[in-house]
């Protein structure tokens, strides 16, 4: 019996030893593949490869590798404006009344099966984007398109595609709008990615989401083409030698590996098993900068912010019958301002972000949008003494137990943070301590992410530490809209009709410079009202293995110009066309 | 025997069905629903409502239940909300991976667990026994999550011996079948080590206890008195009897290994059932959660049945039925 065990043991040990040593033996084939393969990593898998229905960042990244744009957007950091360059469209003109745009498409762009990409593909795709059964995440892009009329001649909610999108020939594509639309919004809203009509035309809307084509986009048209998708493991694309808008991707193969666990992914970056890692924590970025010379740390600023949400409205009253009443603790701006001034944000900036991976925030308009950003507004100072005065002015008095109270209401609340939000976990105890010094009792509770989001959305949380990312075009409605049923991210329940008005006014202006004063006025109102306590513009920290050449992470994506990237390990002859 | 197994299987059907019904209602009590995924910056606010309508989530709960019931009785577990595939297609992609992990893990557990348990018992009271006992307790109480991360840091980052994630290296498709299998094994060393380590420690303690009890029996004394060698006494007489209760653990280990694989698959980026279960819960993917529960529930029932049947086979004193 012992012998049998020993034999089995030996066999297993030999097997594993060989498995470990084989690394060298396999080098010739596997490392050749690695030399010409860019290995990216993501924590979650793509949802699908269809631009019409994809609604995840991972999906968007994959789609941008294999599908073309009518134009290519670049972000001008000097002005903070999106600039559109020719891509499938070689030129375009906007009508003088700002109610129409005409694109002249190149006639030489082809799908990977050789079929020409024409204006009809775009029109077909927009019809799918607007189909309510398909329920595209980007259906709002069609908001201003010409709509069908009711019997009285008033526009309905349904796009009249026969009038809204015209295709007089294969290379001319015209979009028509019901009313004048700002130039930048026209360009933005007509930049949706097309899919091949000849492949998809027979798929019914009701079967669109379950089509196998979503997982196997064999016909595409991008600098790379789809090779394979092993769900929850990786997907691979290879350079598309026939792409001419403007050229095929330079790296022969790109593999995106799915590694859900942060530490595992970080280890893989350090060992060189992956080339790019997004979302590195500041503490790890600092260490990498010191200890890993083979890794470049790059940051992208001003796309996401963190804030301390203090409900402006009474959560209980809102739950009971959607009544809007001031919150018993945070209902006045004086109290919210006092809390803002009681928190030593510089301390958090130095402690968690090491003074370099975030900046103090003044308002939710990104400083990246320089044309709209109000630089006259300065962050709230750290001034606990003034904070105490403000609370006293607002009627808060220290009770017998050392906790503030007003009209018999104790200043005691729970601050909620989301599970896994490391910045929130760091900030919460510091905020708790700062508030304790004012006589405010703050408890901390961690909630599972979905529960956290859902309760915030339903206005069930008195206070929470949140994070949000900003869109590439400013829109205050989702975050500050007074209609709480529609404003999905106005968890503070901030209601200000002037802000609604400013949002509409700014968006109605045809030129950015005309809209800027309205955005700046909003920022002043925000600063005065303190709807929530702005914390930081956190930087997106990305690690690149130094063998990657040409990376250019910006506010649009960490994979900007991916088609132009190369690898220092690529043999010269591998370089594609 | 056959009628016993049949009766047990038939008896398990209402049990599994009851578990599924409970899961159906409990998962709907959790805040959020599958459509909440679409409430995010940059996604049209209309989408969540449109998807809710399509998923049938606007129907009253009882209607949703009866619709679900009708489908289940026809063997249709539905389509995954998050992956838009039939749920069993999703699970079938993952099952072979988790089953291989579990089978290798269980084999390791039994080989090393029994071996260490026997050594510990026959060397009772020695330094070796004490070391094995302390180590076993230490390992048994170590959280798998933490142990995995420590092993990744040690063996992947510091020593560079094993890869930290995924099932194969980049470019593995170009390897020969043998090399591909070796590459796969190389990737599985750390996950299997973590998956089986706790079980080995637990089993070693159990076997040690059983062995010590058996060694004290009269028939062992008789065997020794007959002049049999110690090896034969231990492995032929003592171990065989000590292993009887261990066999029952085999059945119970199966579902435990599947749930253990849950953490390991997330940490080591292995696309098995554990990861599907975790992601389904986070995405509130009701059909996938229920299908996963069905698989786990069935495994637990079958595991227990297997344990009982094995017990009946190895111990003639126990009569089934």
mmCIF file of N, CA and C in Angstrom, chain A residues 50-166:
data_model
loop_
_atom_site.group_PDB
_atom_site.id
_atom_site.type_symbol
_atom_site.label_atom_id
_atom_site.label_comp_id
_atom_site.label_asym_id
_atom_site.label_seq_id
_atom_site.Cartn_x
_atom_site.Cartn_y
_atom_site.Cartn_z
ATOM 1 N N UNK A 50 -20.888 44.047 -30.047
ATOM 2 C CA UNK A 50 -21.835 44.764 -30.889
ATOM 3 C C UNK A 50 -21.996 46.202 -30.385
ATOM 4 N N UNK A 51 -21.594 47.187 -31.199
ATOM 5 C CA UNK A 51 -21.664 48.582 -30.727
ATOM 6 C C UNK A 51 -23.083 49.053 -30.423
ATOM 7 N N UNK A 52 -24.083 48.394 -31.026
ATOM 8 C CA UNK A 52 -25.468 48.829 -30.805
ATOM 9 C C UNK A 52 -25.884 48.529 -29.358
ATOM 10 N N UNK A 53 -25.498 47.389 -28.838
ATOM 11 C CA UNK A 53 -26.018 46.998 -27.519
ATOM 12 C C UNK A 53 -24.969 46.909 -26.421
ATOM 13 N N UNK A 54 -23.717 47.062 -26.756
ATOM 14 C CA UNK A 54 -22.712 46.966 -25.690
ATOM 15 C C UNK A 54 -22.896 48.141 -24.724
ATOM 16 N N UNK A 55 -22.780 47.845 -23.441
ATOM 17 C CA UNK A 55 -22.940 48.948 -22.486
ATOM 18 C C UNK A 55 -21.890 48.880 -21.391
ATOM 19 N N UNK A 56 -20.775 48.229 -21.691
ATOM 20 C CA UNK A 56 -19.695 48.199 -20.701
ATOM 21 C C UNK A 56 -18.444 48.847 -21.303
ATOM 22 N N UNK A 57 -17.588 49.292 -20.410
ATOM 23 C CA UNK A 57 -16.339 49.906 -20.840
ATOM 24 C C UNK A 57 -15.486 48.873 -21.575
ATOM 25 N N UNK A 58 -15.471 47.635 -21.051
ATOM 26 C CA UNK A 58 -14.674 46.580 -21.689
ATOM 27 C C UNK A 58 -15.174 46.319 -23.108
ATOM 28 N N UNK A 59 -16.505 46.283 -23.252
ATOM 29 C CA UNK A 59 -17.082 46.066 -24.575
ATOM 30 C C UNK A 59 -16.709 47.202 -25.514
ATOM 31 N N UNK A 60 -16.792 48.438 -25.007
ATOM 32 C CA UNK A 60 -16.453 49.619 -25.814
ATOM 33 C C UNK A 60 -15.013 49.578 -26.293
ATOM 34 N N UNK A 61 -14.113 49.150 -25.418
ATOM 35 C CA UNK A 61 -12.698 49.057 -25.798
ATOM 36 C C UNK A 61 -12.497 48.048 -26.922
ATOM 37 N N UNK A 62 -13.179 46.901 -26.796
ATOM 38 C CA UNK A 62 -13.044 45.854 -27.814
ATOM 39 C C UNK A 62 -13.606 46.331 -29.147
ATOM 40 N N UNK A 63 -14.767 46.979 -29.081
ATOM 41 C CA UNK A 63 -15.439 47.426 -30.297
ATOM 42 C C UNK A 63 -14.590 48.452 -31.048
ATOM 43 N N UNK A 64 -13.928 49.339 -30.287
ATOM 44 C CA UNK A 64 -13.125 50.365 -30.963
ATOM 45 C C UNK A 64 -11.922 49.748 -31.698
ATOM 46 N N UNK A 65 -11.578 48.506 -31.361
ATOM 47 C CA UNK A 65 -10.470 47.856 -32.072
ATOM 48 C C UNK A 65 -10.925 47.307 -33.417
ATOM 49 N N UNK A 66 -12.196 46.897 -33.488
ATOM 50 C CA UNK A 66 -12.609 46.162 -34.696
ATOM 51 C C UNK A 66 -13.657 46.876 -35.546
ATOM 52 N N UNK A 67 -14.118 48.044 -35.100
ATOM 53 C CA UNK A 67 -15.109 48.771 -35.902
ATOM 54 C C UNK A 67 -14.609 50.184 -36.200
ATOM 55 N N UNK A 68 -15.063 50.743 -37.295
ATOM 56 C CA UNK A 68 -14.581 52.077 -37.668
ATOM 57 C C UNK A 68 -15.474 53.173 -37.113
ATOM 58 N N UNK A 69 -14.989 54.391 -37.120
ATOM 59 C CA UNK A 69 -15.811 55.538 -36.770
ATOM 60 C C UNK A 69 -16.048 56.354 -38.019
ATOM 61 N N UNK A 70 -17.165 57.049 -38.059
ATOM 62 C CA UNK A 70 -17.382 57.933 -39.217
ATOM 63 C C UNK A 70 -16.334 59.047 -39.170
ATOM 64 N N UNK A 71 -16.007 59.444 -37.922
ATOM 65 C CA UNK A 71 -14.922 60.399 -37.693
ATOM 66 C C UNK A 71 -14.074 59.849 -36.549
ATOM 67 N N UNK A 72 -12.935 60.468 -36.329
ATOM 68 C CA UNK A 72 -12.117 60.089 -35.169
ATOM 69 C C UNK A 72 -12.061 61.287 -34.239
ATOM 70 N N UNK A 73 -12.458 61.059 -32.981
ATOM 71 C CA UNK A 73 -12.434 62.165 -32.021
ATOM 72 C C UNK A 73 -11.087 62.212 -31.312
ATOM 73 N N UNK A 74 -10.556 63.413 -31.182
ATOM 74 C CA UNK A 74 -9.359 63.598 -30.355
ATOM 75 C C UNK A 74 -9.683 64.700 -29.359
ATOM 76 N N UNK A 75 -8.978 64.659 -28.256
ATOM 77 C CA UNK A 75 -9.264 65.656 -27.217
ATOM 78 C C UNK A 75 -8.152 66.701 -27.204
ATOM 79 N N UNK A 76 -8.544 67.944 -27.474
ATOM 80 C CA UNK A 76 -7.565 69.032 -27.487
ATOM 81 C C UNK A 76 -7.360 69.502 -26.037
ATOM 82 N N UNK A 77 -6.233 69.142 -25.467
ATOM 83 C CA UNK A 77 -6.018 69.453 -24.047
ATOM 84 C C UNK A 77 -5.850 70.962 -23.805
ATOM 85 N N UNK A 78 -5.479 71.698 -24.844
ATOM 86 C CA UNK A 78 -5.287 73.150 -24.669
ATOM 87 C C UNK A 78 -6.617 73.848 -24.438
ATOM 88 N N UNK A 79 -7.658 73.372 -25.132
ATOM 89 C CA UNK A 79 -8.961 74.041 -25.016
ATOM 90 C C UNK A 79 -9.988 73.192 -24.261
ATOM 91 N N UNK A 80 -9.723 71.902 -24.186
ATOM 92 C CA UNK A 80 -10.687 71.003 -23.549
ATOM 93 C C UNK A 80 -11.854 70.697 -24.456
ATOM 94 N N UNK A 81 -11.598 70.703 -25.756
ATOM 95 C CA UNK A 81 -12.683 70.485 -26.719
ATOM 96 C C UNK A 81 -12.410 69.222 -27.521
ATOM 97 N N UNK A 82 -13.488 68.477 -27.824
ATOM 98 C CA UNK A 82 -13.355 67.302 -28.695
ATOM 99 C C UNK A 82 -13.234 67.790 -30.133
ATOM 100 N N UNK A 83 -12.220 67.305 -30.808
ATOM 101 C CA UNK A 83 -12.018 67.716 -32.200
ATOM 102 C C UNK A 83 -12.191 66.474 -33.072
ATOM 103 N N UNK A 84 -12.984 66.609 -34.131
ATOM 104 C CA UNK A 84 -13.259 65.448 -34.979
ATOM 105 C C UNK A 84 -12.414 65.502 -36.251
ATOM 106 N N UNK A 85 -11.761 64.381 -36.526
ATOM 107 C CA UNK A 85 -10.900 64.269 -37.703
ATOM 108 C C UNK A 85 -11.557 63.294 -38.687
ATOM 109 N N UNK A 86 -11.236 63.428 -39.966
ATOM 110 C CA UNK A 86 -11.822 62.490 -40.944
ATOM 111 C C UNK A 86 -11.431 61.045 -40.645
ATOM 112 N N UNK A 87 -12.369 60.165 -40.918
ATOM 113 C CA UNK A 87 -12.090 58.719 -40.815
ATOM 114 C C UNK A 87 -12.809 58.066 -41.998
ATOM 115 N N UNK A 88 -13.946 57.386 -41.745
ATOM 116 C CA UNK A 88 -14.704 56.867 -42.891
ATOM 117 C C UNK A 88 -15.256 58.047 -43.693
ATOM 118 N N UNK A 89 -15.606 59.121 -43.005
ATOM 119 C CA UNK A 89 -16.025 60.342 -43.712
ATOM 120 C C UNK A 89 -14.775 61.153 -44.052
ATOM 121 N N UNK A 90 -14.670 61.562 -45.327
ATOM 122 C CA UNK A 90 -13.483 62.357 -45.673
ATOM 123 C C UNK A 90 -13.742 63.842 -45.434
ATOM 124 N N UNK A 91 -15.019 64.223 -45.430
ATOM 125 C CA UNK A 91 -15.353 65.620 -45.122
ATOM 126 C C UNK A 91 -16.810 65.687 -44.680
ATOM 127 N N UNK A 92 -17.208 66.814 -44.120
ATOM 128 C CA UNK A 92 -18.600 66.998 -43.726
ATOM 129 C C UNK A 92 -18.915 68.481 -43.631
ATOM 130 N N UNK A 93 -20.171 68.782 -43.821
ATOM 131 C CA UNK A 93 -20.587 70.183 -43.716
ATOM 132 C C UNK A 93 -21.874 70.254 -42.890
ATOM 133 N N UNK A 94 -21.922 71.296 -42.065
ATOM 134 C CA UNK A 94 -23.127 71.514 -41.258
ATOM 135 C C UNK A 94 -23.899 72.651 -41.910
ATOM 136 N N UNK A 95 -25.212 72.476 -42.033
ATOM 137 C CA UNK A 95 -26.015 73.504 -42.712
ATOM 138 C C UNK A 95 -25.991 74.803 -41.894
ATOM 139 N N UNK A 96 -26.176 75.957 -42.566
ATOM 140 C CA UNK A 96 -26.108 77.242 -41.849
ATOM 141 C C UNK A 96 -27.124 77.346 -40.709
ATOM 142 N N UNK A 97 -28.267 76.618 -40.849
ATOM 143 C CA UNK A 97 -29.276 76.693 -39.767
ATOM 144 C C UNK A 97 -29.019 75.662 -38.658
ATOM 145 N N UNK A 98 -27.917 74.955 -38.723
ATOM 146 C CA UNK A 98 -27.548 73.956 -37.717
ATOM 147 C C UNK A 98 -28.626 72.876 -37.546
ATOM 148 N N UNK A 99 -29.325 72.554 -38.618
ATOM 149 C CA UNK A 99 -30.362 71.518 -38.538
ATOM 150 C C UNK A 99 -30.034 70.301 -39.399
ATOM 151 N N UNK A 100 -28.817 70.300 -39.943
ATOM 152 C CA UNK A 100 -28.458 69.183 -40.806
ATOM 153 C C UNK A 100 -26.938 69.053 -40.940
ATOM 154 N N UNK A 101 -26.494 67.830 -41.105
ATOM 155 C CA UNK A 101 -25.067 67.606 -41.372
ATOM 156 C C UNK A 101 -24.964 66.614 -42.534
ATOM 157 N N UNK A 102 -24.056 66.897 -43.451
ATOM 158 C CA UNK A 102 -23.860 66.010 -44.600
ATOM 159 C C UNK A 102 -22.440 65.468 -44.582
ATOM 160 N N UNK A 103 -22.348 64.157 -44.524
ATOM 161 C CA UNK A 103 -21.027 63.511 -44.544
ATOM 162 C C UNK A 103 -20.734 62.992 -45.948
ATOM 163 N N UNK A 104 -19.515 63.240 -46.410
ATOM 164 C CA UNK A 104 -19.059 62.622 -47.661
ATOM 165 C C UNK A 104 -18.132 61.474 -47.285
ATOM 166 N N UNK A 105 -18.573 60.257 -47.560
ATOM 167 C CA UNK A 105 -17.810 59.078 -47.125
ATOM 168 C C UNK A 105 -16.782 58.668 -48.178
ATOM 169 N N UNK A 106 -15.718 58.052 -47.685
ATOM 170 C CA UNK A 106 -14.755 57.481 -48.610
ATOM 171 C C UNK A 106 -15.431 56.303 -49.316
ATOM 172 N N UNK A 107 -15.067 56.089 -50.533
ATOM 173 C CA UNK A 107 -15.719 54.981 -51.247
ATOM 174 C C UNK A 107 -14.889 53.713 -51.229
ATOM 175 N N UNK A 108 -13.748 53.771 -50.555
ATOM 176 C CA UNK A 108 -12.820 52.634 -50.648
ATOM 177 C C UNK A 108 -12.682 51.851 -49.341
ATOM 178 N N UNK A 109 -13.627 52.045 -48.429
ATOM 179 C CA UNK A 109 -13.530 51.318 -47.159
ATOM 180 C C UNK A 109 -14.373 50.044 -47.260
ATOM 181 N N UNK A 110 -13.785 48.938 -46.835
ATOM 182 C CA UNK A 110 -14.505 47.668 -46.975
ATOM 183 C C UNK A 110 -14.578 46.909 -45.652
ATOM 184 N N UNK A 111 -15.669 46.161 -45.484
ATOM 185 C CA UNK A 111 -15.768 45.234 -44.371
ATOM 186 C C UNK A 111 -14.775 44.103 -44.602
ATOM 187 N N UNK A 112 -14.505 43.323 -43.591
ATOM 188 C CA UNK A 112 -13.476 42.283 -43.729
ATOM 189 C C UNK A 112 -13.849 41.189 -44.733
ATOM 190 N N UNK A 113 -15.130 41.100 -45.111
ATOM 191 C CA UNK A 113 -15.499 40.109 -46.137
ATOM 192 C C UNK A 113 -15.448 40.707 -47.537
ATOM 193 N N UNK A 114 -14.970 41.951 -47.656
ATOM 194 C CA UNK A 114 -14.795 42.568 -48.967
ATOM 195 C C UNK A 114 -15.962 43.433 -49.411
ATOM 196 N N UNK A 115 -17.070 43.395 -48.681
ATOM 197 C CA UNK A 115 -18.226 44.214 -49.039
ATOM 198 C C UNK A 115 -17.927 45.684 -48.702
ATOM 199 N N UNK A 116 -18.236 46.613 -49.618
ATOM 200 C CA UNK A 116 -17.959 48.029 -49.310
ATOM 201 C C UNK A 116 -18.799 48.543 -48.141
ATOM 202 N N UNK A 117 -18.197 49.411 -47.348
ATOM 203 C CA UNK A 117 -18.924 50.052 -46.235
ATOM 204 C C UNK A 117 -19.558 51.321 -46.805
ATOM 205 N N UNK A 118 -20.870 51.408 -46.757
ATOM 206 C CA UNK A 118 -21.553 52.529 -47.414
ATOM 207 C C UNK A 118 -22.440 53.292 -46.426
ATOM 208 N N UNK A 119 -23.032 54.348 -46.929
ATOM 209 C CA UNK A 119 -23.941 55.160 -46.117
ATOM 210 C C UNK A 119 -25.124 54.321 -45.618
ATOM 211 N N UNK A 120 -25.475 53.279 -46.400
ATOM 212 C CA UNK A 120 -26.619 52.442 -46.011
ATOM 213 C C UNK A 120 -26.334 51.651 -44.727
ATOM 214 N N UNK A 121 -25.077 51.293 -44.536
ATOM 215 C CA UNK A 121 -24.708 50.616 -43.282
ATOM 216 C C UNK A 121 -24.965 51.549 -42.097
ATOM 217 N N UNK A 122 -24.639 52.830 -42.282
ATOM 218 C CA UNK A 122 -24.843 53.788 -41.191
ATOM 219 C C UNK A 122 -26.333 53.972 -40.903
ATOM 220 N N UNK A 123 -27.110 54.151 -41.968
ATOM 221 C CA UNK A 123 -28.554 54.359 -41.753
ATOM 222 C C UNK A 123 -29.173 53.132 -41.078
ATOM 223 N N UNK A 124 -28.815 51.963 -41.562
ATOM 224 C CA UNK A 124 -29.323 50.713 -40.981
ATOM 225 C C UNK A 124 -28.965 50.647 -39.481
ATOM 226 N N UNK A 125 -27.730 51.005 -39.179
ATOM 227 C CA UNK A 125 -27.278 50.919 -37.779
ATOM 228 C C UNK A 125 -28.033 51.915 -36.898
ATOM 229 N N UNK A 126 -28.238 53.129 -37.414
ATOM 230 C CA UNK A 126 -28.969 54.122 -36.607
ATOM 231 C C UNK A 126 -30.401 53.675 -36.348
ATOM 232 N N UNK A 127 -30.985 52.967 -37.300
ATOM 233 C CA UNK A 127 -32.347 52.454 -37.084
ATOM 234 C C UNK A 127 -32.346 51.452 -35.929
ATOM 235 N N UNK A 128 -31.269 50.709 -35.829
ATOM 236 C CA UNK A 128 -31.160 49.744 -34.719
ATOM 237 C C UNK A 128 -30.905 50.474 -33.396
ATOM 238 N N UNK A 129 -30.059 51.492 -33.445
ATOM 239 C CA UNK A 129 -29.808 52.276 -32.228
ATOM 240 C C UNK A 129 -31.107 52.868 -31.679
ATOM 241 N N UNK A 130 -32.015 53.202 -32.593
ATOM 242 C CA UNK A 130 -33.265 53.857 -32.170
ATOM 243 C C UNK A 130 -34.387 52.878 -31.864
ATOM 244 N N UNK A 131 -34.152 51.597 -32.067
ATOM 245 C CA UNK A 131 -35.217 50.607 -31.873
ATOM 246 C C UNK A 131 -35.415 50.330 -30.373
ATOM 247 N N UNK A 132 -36.640 50.563 -29.900
ATOM 248 C CA UNK A 132 -36.877 50.423 -28.452
ATOM 249 C C UNK A 132 -36.857 48.958 -27.997
ATOM 250 N N UNK A 133 -37.052 48.028 -28.916
ATOM 251 C CA UNK A 133 -36.982 46.608 -28.527
ATOM 252 C C UNK A 133 -35.522 46.219 -28.317
ATOM 253 N N UNK A 134 -34.669 46.743 -29.167
ATOM 254 C CA UNK A 134 -33.237 46.453 -29.013
ATOM 255 C C UNK A 134 -32.698 47.170 -27.777
ATOM 256 N N UNK A 135 -33.265 48.331 -27.473
ATOM 257 C CA UNK A 135 -32.918 49.088 -26.258
ATOM 258 C C UNK A 135 -31.422 49.399 -26.171
ATOM 259 N N UNK A 136 -30.947 50.110 -27.181
ATOM 260 C CA UNK A 136 -29.525 50.479 -27.174
ATOM 261 C C UNK A 136 -29.213 51.476 -26.064
ATOM 262 N N UNK A 137 -28.028 51.302 -25.491
ATOM 263 C CA UNK A 137 -27.589 52.234 -24.441
ATOM 264 C C UNK A 137 -27.395 53.632 -25.000
ATOM 265 N N UNK A 138 -27.252 53.738 -26.318
ATOM 266 C CA UNK A 138 -26.973 55.042 -26.924
ATOM 267 C C UNK A 138 -28.173 55.612 -27.678
ATOM 268 N N UNK A 139 -29.375 55.175 -27.339
ATOM 269 C CA UNK A 139 -30.551 55.667 -28.061
ATOM 270 C C UNK A 139 -30.760 57.173 -27.877
ATOM 271 N N UNK A 140 -30.201 57.731 -26.796
ATOM 272 C CA UNK A 140 -30.350 59.174 -26.573
ATOM 273 C C UNK A 140 -29.605 60.010 -27.613
ATOM 274 N N UNK A 141 -28.674 59.397 -28.302
ATOM 275 C CA UNK A 141 -27.951 60.141 -29.350
ATOM 276 C C UNK A 141 -28.909 60.608 -30.449
ATOM 277 N N UNK A 142 -30.058 59.928 -30.540
ATOM 278 C CA UNK A 142 -31.004 60.240 -31.613
ATOM 279 C C UNK A 142 -32.081 61.232 -31.159
ATOM 280 N N UNK A 143 -31.873 61.795 -29.972
ATOM 281 C CA UNK A 143 -32.855 62.680 -29.342
ATOM 282 C C UNK A 143 -33.308 63.831 -30.250
ATOM 283 N N UNK A 144 -32.362 64.426 -30.977
ATOM 284 C CA UNK A 144 -32.685 65.605 -31.779
ATOM 285 C C UNK A 144 -33.034 65.285 -33.231
ATOM 286 N N UNK A 145 -33.013 64.000 -33.597
ATOM 287 C CA UNK A 145 -33.298 63.635 -34.991
ATOM 288 C C UNK A 145 -34.767 63.964 -35.321
ATOM 289 N N UNK A 146 -35.033 64.145 -36.610
ATOM 290 C CA UNK A 146 -36.419 64.463 -37.033
ATOM 291 C C UNK A 146 -37.352 63.336 -36.587
ATOM 292 N N UNK A 147 -38.456 63.732 -35.945
ATOM 293 C CA UNK A 147 -39.390 62.742 -35.383
ATOM 294 C C UNK A 147 -40.651 62.620 -36.241
ATOM 295 N N UNK A 148 -41.321 61.505 -36.069
ATOM 296 C CA UNK A 148 -42.631 61.340 -36.718
ATOM 297 C C UNK A 148 -43.606 62.323 -36.090
ATOM 298 N N UNK A 149 -44.591 62.764 -36.860
ATOM 299 C CA UNK A 149 -45.580 63.728 -36.349
ATOM 300 C C UNK A 149 -46.872 63.013 -35.967
ATOM 301 N N UNK A 150 -47.572 63.555 -34.966
ATOM 302 C CA UNK A 150 -48.906 63.019 -34.671
ATOM 303 C C UNK A 150 -49.924 63.717 -35.577
ATOM 304 N N UNK A 151 -51.197 63.438 -35.342
ATOM 305 C CA UNK A 151 -52.229 63.983 -36.240
ATOM 306 C C UNK A 151 -52.253 65.506 -36.245
ATOM 307 N N UNK A 152 -51.853 66.072 -35.085
ATOM 308 C CA UNK A 152 -51.866 67.540 -34.996
ATOM 309 C C UNK A 152 -50.576 68.157 -35.531
ATOM 310 N N UNK A 153 -49.686 67.295 -35.968
ATOM 311 C CA UNK A 153 -48.424 67.804 -36.520
ATOM 312 C C UNK A 153 -47.338 68.010 -35.483
ATOM 313 N N UNK A 154 -47.582 67.562 -34.248
ATOM 314 C CA UNK A 154 -46.555 67.700 -33.213
ATOM 315 C C UNK A 154 -45.603 66.508 -33.255
ATOM 316 N N UNK A 155 -44.315 66.740 -32.972
ATOM 317 C CA UNK A 155 -43.370 65.619 -33.014
ATOM 318 C C UNK A 155 -43.640 64.602 -31.908
ATOM 319 N N UNK A 156 -43.557 63.323 -32.284
ATOM 320 C CA UNK A 156 -43.690 62.245 -31.279
ATOM 321 C C UNK A 156 -42.291 61.901 -30.759
ATOM 322 N N UNK A 157 -42.180 60.772 -30.041
ATOM 323 C CA UNK A 157 -40.862 60.341 -29.546
ATOM 324 C C UNK A 157 -40.144 59.448 -30.548
ATOM 325 N N UNK A 158 -40.846 59.113 -31.642
ATOM 326 C CA UNK A 158 -40.274 58.127 -32.570
ATOM 327 C C UNK A 158 -39.566 58.827 -33.737
ATOM 328 N N UNK A 159 -38.358 58.394 -33.997
ATOM 329 C CA UNK A 159 -37.579 59.014 -35.073
ATOM 330 C C UNK A 159 -38.179 58.644 -36.432
ATOM 331 N N UNK A 160 -38.296 59.657 -37.298
ATOM 332 C CA UNK A 160 -38.769 59.420 -38.662
ATOM 333 C C UNK A 160 -37.525 59.190 -39.525
ATOM 334 N N UNK A 161 -37.110 57.931 -39.608
ATOM 335 C CA UNK A 161 -35.829 57.650 -40.266
ATOM 336 C C UNK A 161 -35.829 58.016 -41.744
ATOM 337 N N UNK A 162 -37.027 58.008 -42.368
ATOM 338 C CA UNK A 162 -37.060 58.370 -43.791
ATOM 339 C C UNK A 162 -36.630 59.827 -43.994
ATOM 340 N N UNK A 163 -36.923 60.647 -42.974
ATOM 341 C CA UNK A 163 -36.550 62.060 -43.095
ATOM 342 C C UNK A 163 -35.285 62.390 -42.297
ATOM 343 N N UNK A 164 -35.065 61.668 -41.241
ATOM 344 C CA UNK A 164 -33.941 62.004 -40.360
ATOM 345 C C UNK A 164 -32.596 61.611 -40.953
ATOM 346 N N UNK A 165 -32.584 60.491 -41.695
ATOM 347 C CA UNK A 165 -31.305 60.051 -42.276
ATOM 348 C C UNK A 165 -31.509 59.765 -43.762
ATOM 349 N N UNK A 166 -30.773 60.487 -44.565
ATOM 350 C CA UNK A 166 -30.904 60.310 -46.015
ATOM 351 C C UNK A 166 -29.613 59.728 -46.577
#
